[in-house]
């Protein structure tokens, strides 16, 4: 049984990661400042003796009295709508928040796990994106608060690792969907599902020809667990390489919900990546990772969640 401190625990991925750790028999101290987290994501853990919740902003420092084997840092504003509204908080959590987590890991001699993102590749000119690709990032554009916070977080993690100050893991997380995303999260899948269920217009940005590769949350968490308990210290892409256009995704959600909503086109936000697809060769070979859920199965589960079933 390991002692794990997990930041961003009330978020979409954080709460699922906590569930997976608890199901494996570990103890979890969850930390969140609730800027985008939701208490209901943790409601089912209120009677779990191996789970403790601490409301705290890791930008202000991070201390913990007991022993820790792992410090897992998922604290971030991950949706383009959220990070555009809170660019400074986004930058600071990647910088100060990460530093405080790394210092705690160093003090406790714990493994440090950093949740990075496919956004480190920016608007990639190489596809699919292998970990060796350095990316094509606008350092001052509207997405830069997120991209650079994660790039800085990776650099800091790599520097601590290289200096022997902490044993580190870096996950580059690609687009993920599933239950516990927020209705007003602003990302494509929850937007389309909520719009389709309400019979409202489904808002495709641009002409919808931009691509993403969507991974169901259970598969993503499988990959994060494999990486956490591995000895792989270099960045690893975790996601599902099945690529599709955003217009295809809108049509698929319309069909799967049986909605009569019309698909409408809205302006494309700045620096929106034209393509995104993970090369998961490293995850396959070094972690034995393989996504298992079909897009249809994942969408059905997610639609059930948003329908309140
Ligand atoms: N998108 C869209 N309609 C929406 C929300 C998003 O067409 O209501 C597009 C967005 O412009 C992007 C893609 O869907 O091209 C994925 O966006 P999301 O916010 O889910 O995540 P991203 O991959 O951009 O971080």
XYZ file of C-alpha atoms and ligand atoms in Angstrom:
334
model
C 0.000 0.000 0.000
C 1.489 3.338 -1.076
C 0.803 6.810 0.306
C -0.119 9.143 -2.533
C -0.727 12.895 -2.468
C -2.787 13.862 -5.512
C -3.374 17.488 -6.502
C -6.318 18.493 -8.688
C -8.242 15.623 -7.100
C -11.693 17.185 -7.559
C -11.237 17.538 -11.303
C -12.347 15.212 -14.075
C -9.103 13.231 -14.328
C -8.047 13.762 -10.705
C -11.163 12.154 -9.291
C -10.897 9.159 -11.630
C -7.193 8.792 -10.801
C -8.029 8.822 -7.065
C -10.633 6.087 -7.659
C -8.087 3.920 -9.489
C -5.470 4.362 -6.747
C -7.990 3.548 -4.014
C -9.251 0.511 -5.947
C -5.643 -0.725 -6.034
C -5.475 -0.477 -2.230
C -3.448 2.736 -1.837
C -4.033 5.652 0.546
C -4.792 8.995 -1.114
C -4.545 12.537 0.229
C -6.397 14.674 -2.306
C -5.684 18.387 -2.652
C -7.704 20.902 -4.669
C -8.427 24.637 -4.520
C -11.737 23.989 -6.361
C -11.114 26.617 -9.061
C -12.440 24.152 -11.644
C -12.915 21.061 -9.474
C -16.329 19.897 -8.275
C -17.147 18.497 -4.820
C -19.628 16.056 -6.358
C -16.743 14.271 -8.114
C -15.581 13.164 -4.650
C -18.977 12.625 -2.997
C -18.708 8.832 -3.258
C -15.416 8.924 -1.292
C -16.846 10.655 1.801
C -16.876 7.378 3.779
C -13.640 5.971 2.340
C -11.141 5.643 5.226
C -8.120 5.612 2.884
C -9.078 8.967 1.343
C -8.556 12.418 2.862
C -9.457 15.696 1.178
C -7.555 18.936 1.791
C -8.881 22.212 0.329
C -5.720 24.097 -0.536
C -4.097 26.162 -3.310
C -0.691 24.632 -4.108
C 0.529 27.991 -5.409
C 0.785 29.012 -1.732
C 3.115 26.148 -0.768
C 2.559 22.500 0.080
C 3.291 20.702 3.329
C 2.277 17.320 4.614
C 3.085 15.751 7.968
C 2.966 12.031 7.132
C 5.030 9.818 4.848
C 4.510 9.946 1.085
C 5.604 7.548 -1.638
C 4.153 9.506 -4.577
C 3.284 13.140 -5.255
C 0.959 13.228 -8.262
C 0.367 16.711 -9.666
C -2.769 17.066 -11.773
C -3.636 20.600 -10.632
C -4.306 22.770 -13.674
C -7.018 24.532 -15.623
C -7.205 22.205 -18.589
C -10.089 23.481 -20.706
C -9.385 26.264 -23.228
C -12.392 28.182 -21.883
C -11.116 27.932 -18.282
C -7.513 28.801 -18.950
C -8.470 31.715 -21.198
C -10.524 33.104 -18.287
C -7.743 32.447 -15.745
C -4.434 32.809 -17.623
C -2.408 33.920 -14.593
C -3.660 31.109 -12.331
C -2.858 28.685 -15.158
C 0.705 29.939 -15.545
C 1.316 30.091 -11.812
C 0.123 26.563 -11.054
C 2.483 25.190 -13.714
C 5.335 27.161 -12.174
C 4.890 27.719 -8.412
C 2.446 24.852 -7.911
C 4.806 22.443 -9.653
C 7.781 23.734 -7.682
C 6.000 23.205 -4.376
C 4.986 19.676 -5.349
C 8.535 18.874 -6.439
C 9.971 20.197 -3.178
C 7.537 18.039 -1.205
C 8.521 14.995 -3.283
C 12.174 15.797 -2.666
C 11.646 16.140 1.096
C 9.654 12.885 1.301
C 11.888 11.028 -1.174
C 8.689 10.368 -3.103
C 8.198 9.831 -6.832
C 6.942 13.025 -8.529
C 4.371 12.584 -11.307
C 3.628 15.566 -13.572
C 0.532 15.632 -15.751
C 1.554 17.378 -18.925
C -0.366 17.694 -22.152
C -0.404 17.248 -25.910
C -0.500 21.072 -25.926
C 3.274 21.045 -25.459
C 3.295 20.182 -29.196
C 1.274 23.342 -29.960
C -0.101 23.300 -33.527
C 2.020 20.313 -34.568
C 3.692 20.165 -37.954
C 4.427 16.458 -37.468
C 1.691 13.835 -37.196
C 1.283 11.646 -35.284
C 3.280 13.358 -32.536
C 6.080 11.284 -30.964
C 7.621 12.369 -27.648
C 10.774 13.379 -29.548
C 8.880 16.183 -31.373
C 9.636 19.584 -29.841
C 6.437 21.234 -30.954
C 5.235 24.375 -32.681
C 4.060 26.688 -29.906
C 3.124 30.360 -29.979
C 4.749 31.637 -26.741
C 2.453 34.666 -26.380
C -0.826 33.581 -28.025
C -4.149 32.927 -26.296
C -3.252 29.303 -25.541
C 0.261 30.156 -24.365
C -0.735 30.401 -20.680
C -1.529 26.692 -20.748
C 1.113 25.496 -23.210
C 3.950 27.324 -21.505
C 2.819 26.460 -17.985
C 3.018 22.798 -18.942
C 6.273 23.228 -20.864
C 7.770 24.979 -17.841
C 6.365 22.267 -15.579
C 8.036 19.629 -17.744
C 11.331 21.539 -17.771
C 11.261 21.897 -13.988
C 10.429 18.213 -13.551
C 13.226 17.217 -15.937
C 15.696 19.494 -14.115
C 14.843 17.982 -10.704
C 15.150 14.524 -12.227
C 18.479 15.274 -13.923
C 19.912 16.755 -10.732
C 18.891 13.652 -8.768
C 16.548 15.690 -6.541
C 13.470 13.611 -7.324
C 12.491 10.449 -9.165
C 10.114 11.767 -11.846
C 7.402 10.742 -14.322
C 5.889 12.951 -17.043
C 2.612 12.048 -18.777
C 1.600 13.935 -21.929
C -2.168 13.616 -21.828
C -4.115 13.825 -25.107
C -7.815 14.688 -25.479
C -9.860 12.666 -23.006
C -13.597 12.453 -22.401
C -15.947 10.679 -20.054
C -18.245 11.015 -17.055
C -17.523 13.884 -14.594
C -16.614 16.435 -17.247
C -18.436 19.656 -16.435
C -21.519 20.727 -18.351
C -19.989 24.173 -18.804
C -16.451 22.886 -19.336
C -16.395 24.381 -22.832
C -14.625 21.493 -24.509
C -15.921 19.869 -27.667
C -17.314 16.587 -26.302
C -19.301 17.968 -23.326
C -20.468 20.949 -25.404
C -21.741 18.732 -28.225
C -23.399 16.224 -25.883
C -25.160 18.873 -23.786
C -26.245 20.776 -26.901
C -27.492 17.566 -28.561
C -29.411 16.451 -25.471
C -31.036 19.887 -25.115
C -31.910 20.117 -28.817
C -29.748 23.242 -29.103
C -27.479 24.046 -32.076
C -24.206 22.106 -31.933
C -21.401 24.646 -32.269
C -18.550 23.484 -34.500
C -15.710 26.003 -34.491
C -14.163 26.824 -37.875
C -15.125 24.393 -40.658
C -14.671 21.423 -38.320
C -11.822 19.949 -40.383
C -9.351 20.218 -37.481
C -8.611 16.816 -35.963
C -8.340 15.409 -32.456
C -7.850 11.881 -31.105
C -10.235 11.189 -28.234
C -9.463 8.759 -25.438
C -12.060 7.398 -23.034
C -11.216 8.281 -19.433
C -10.807 4.677 -18.187
C -8.159 4.023 -20.842
C -6.373 7.267 -20.003
C -6.290 6.426 -16.297
C -4.944 2.938 -17.119
C -2.048 4.638 -18.883
C -1.394 7.047 -16.005
C -1.376 4.169 -13.490
C 1.037 2.138 -15.623
C 3.363 5.135 -15.941
C 3.180 6.081 -12.243
C 4.258 2.610 -11.125
C 6.890 2.208 -13.851
C 10.496 3.376 -13.796
C 10.126 5.488 -16.972
C 11.446 8.997 -16.332
C 11.097 10.487 -19.833
C 7.828 12.071 -21.098
C 5.267 9.516 -22.320
C 2.238 10.199 -24.538
C -0.974 8.734 -23.132
C -4.102 8.766 -25.286
C -5.929 6.992 -28.062
C -4.431 7.396 -31.553
C -7.780 7.099 -33.345
C -7.992 10.469 -35.110
C -11.129 12.188 -36.405
C -12.297 15.627 -37.462
C -14.338 17.739 -35.072
C -17.204 17.792 -37.572
C -17.163 13.979 -37.570
C -17.319 14.025 -33.768
C -20.290 16.425 -33.814
C -22.118 14.181 -36.315
C -21.322 11.064 -34.289
C -22.679 12.620 -31.082
C -25.792 13.823 -32.895
C -26.378 10.284 -34.196
C -25.579 8.539 -30.891
C -27.931 10.792 -28.915
C -30.606 10.622 -31.628
C -30.752 14.422 -31.492
C -32.533 16.703 -33.927
C -30.084 19.551 -33.202
C -28.618 21.316 -36.193
C -24.856 21.618 -36.567
C -23.806 25.276 -36.829
C -20.397 26.799 -37.521
C -18.788 29.416 -35.283
C -15.451 31.273 -35.513
C -12.347 29.237 -34.770
C -10.558 30.418 -31.590
C -6.974 31.680 -31.961
C -4.138 29.166 -32.409
C -6.537 26.217 -32.399
C -4.351 23.233 -33.418
C -5.207 21.868 -36.881
C -4.306 18.295 -36.038
C -3.514 16.208 -33.003
C -2.781 12.515 -32.766
C -0.540 10.722 -30.274
C 2.181 8.324 -31.308
C 1.822 5.837 -28.426
C 4.652 3.493 -29.455
C 6.591 4.300 -26.286
C 3.594 3.726 -24.010
C 2.921 0.420 -25.779
C 6.502 -0.816 -25.677
C 7.649 0.489 -22.284
C 4.389 0.303 -20.302
C 2.372 -2.360 -22.130
C -0.356 0.278 -22.577
C -3.216 -0.237 -25.011
C -6.517 1.687 -25.092
C -9.437 -0.730 -25.029
C -12.642 1.309 -25.220
C -14.211 1.992 -28.616
C -15.303 5.549 -29.263
C -18.931 4.388 -29.394
C -18.758 2.622 -26.001
C -17.110 5.661 -24.427
C -19.654 8.056 -25.908
C -22.573 5.947 -24.682
C -21.197 6.058 -21.098
C -20.567 9.781 -21.337
C -24.001 10.524 -22.788
C -25.570 8.484 -19.948
C -23.674 10.645 -17.459
C -24.840 13.912 -19.005
C -28.413 12.595 -19.278
C -28.361 11.998 -15.507
C -28.805 8.235 -15.933
N -14.646 22.900 -30.512
C -15.778 23.066 -31.274
N -16.948 23.386 -30.644
C -17.056 23.511 -29.291
C -15.886 23.316 -28.510
C -14.697 23.017 -29.150
O -15.738 22.944 -32.504
O -18.156 23.798 -28.806
C -13.389 22.564 -31.198
C -12.182 23.384 -30.781
O -12.117 24.572 -31.542
C -11.047 22.425 -31.110
C -11.656 21.052 -30.838
O -13.067 21.225 -30.876
O -10.693 22.494 -32.460
C -11.265 20.464 -29.505
O -11.484 21.456 -28.547
P -11.440 21.189 -26.996
O -11.788 22.474 -26.334
O -12.251 19.989 -26.668
O -9.931 20.794 -26.674
P -8.501 21.178 -27.297
O -8.101 19.953 -28.025
O -8.644 22.336 -28.249
O -7.679 21.513 -26.124
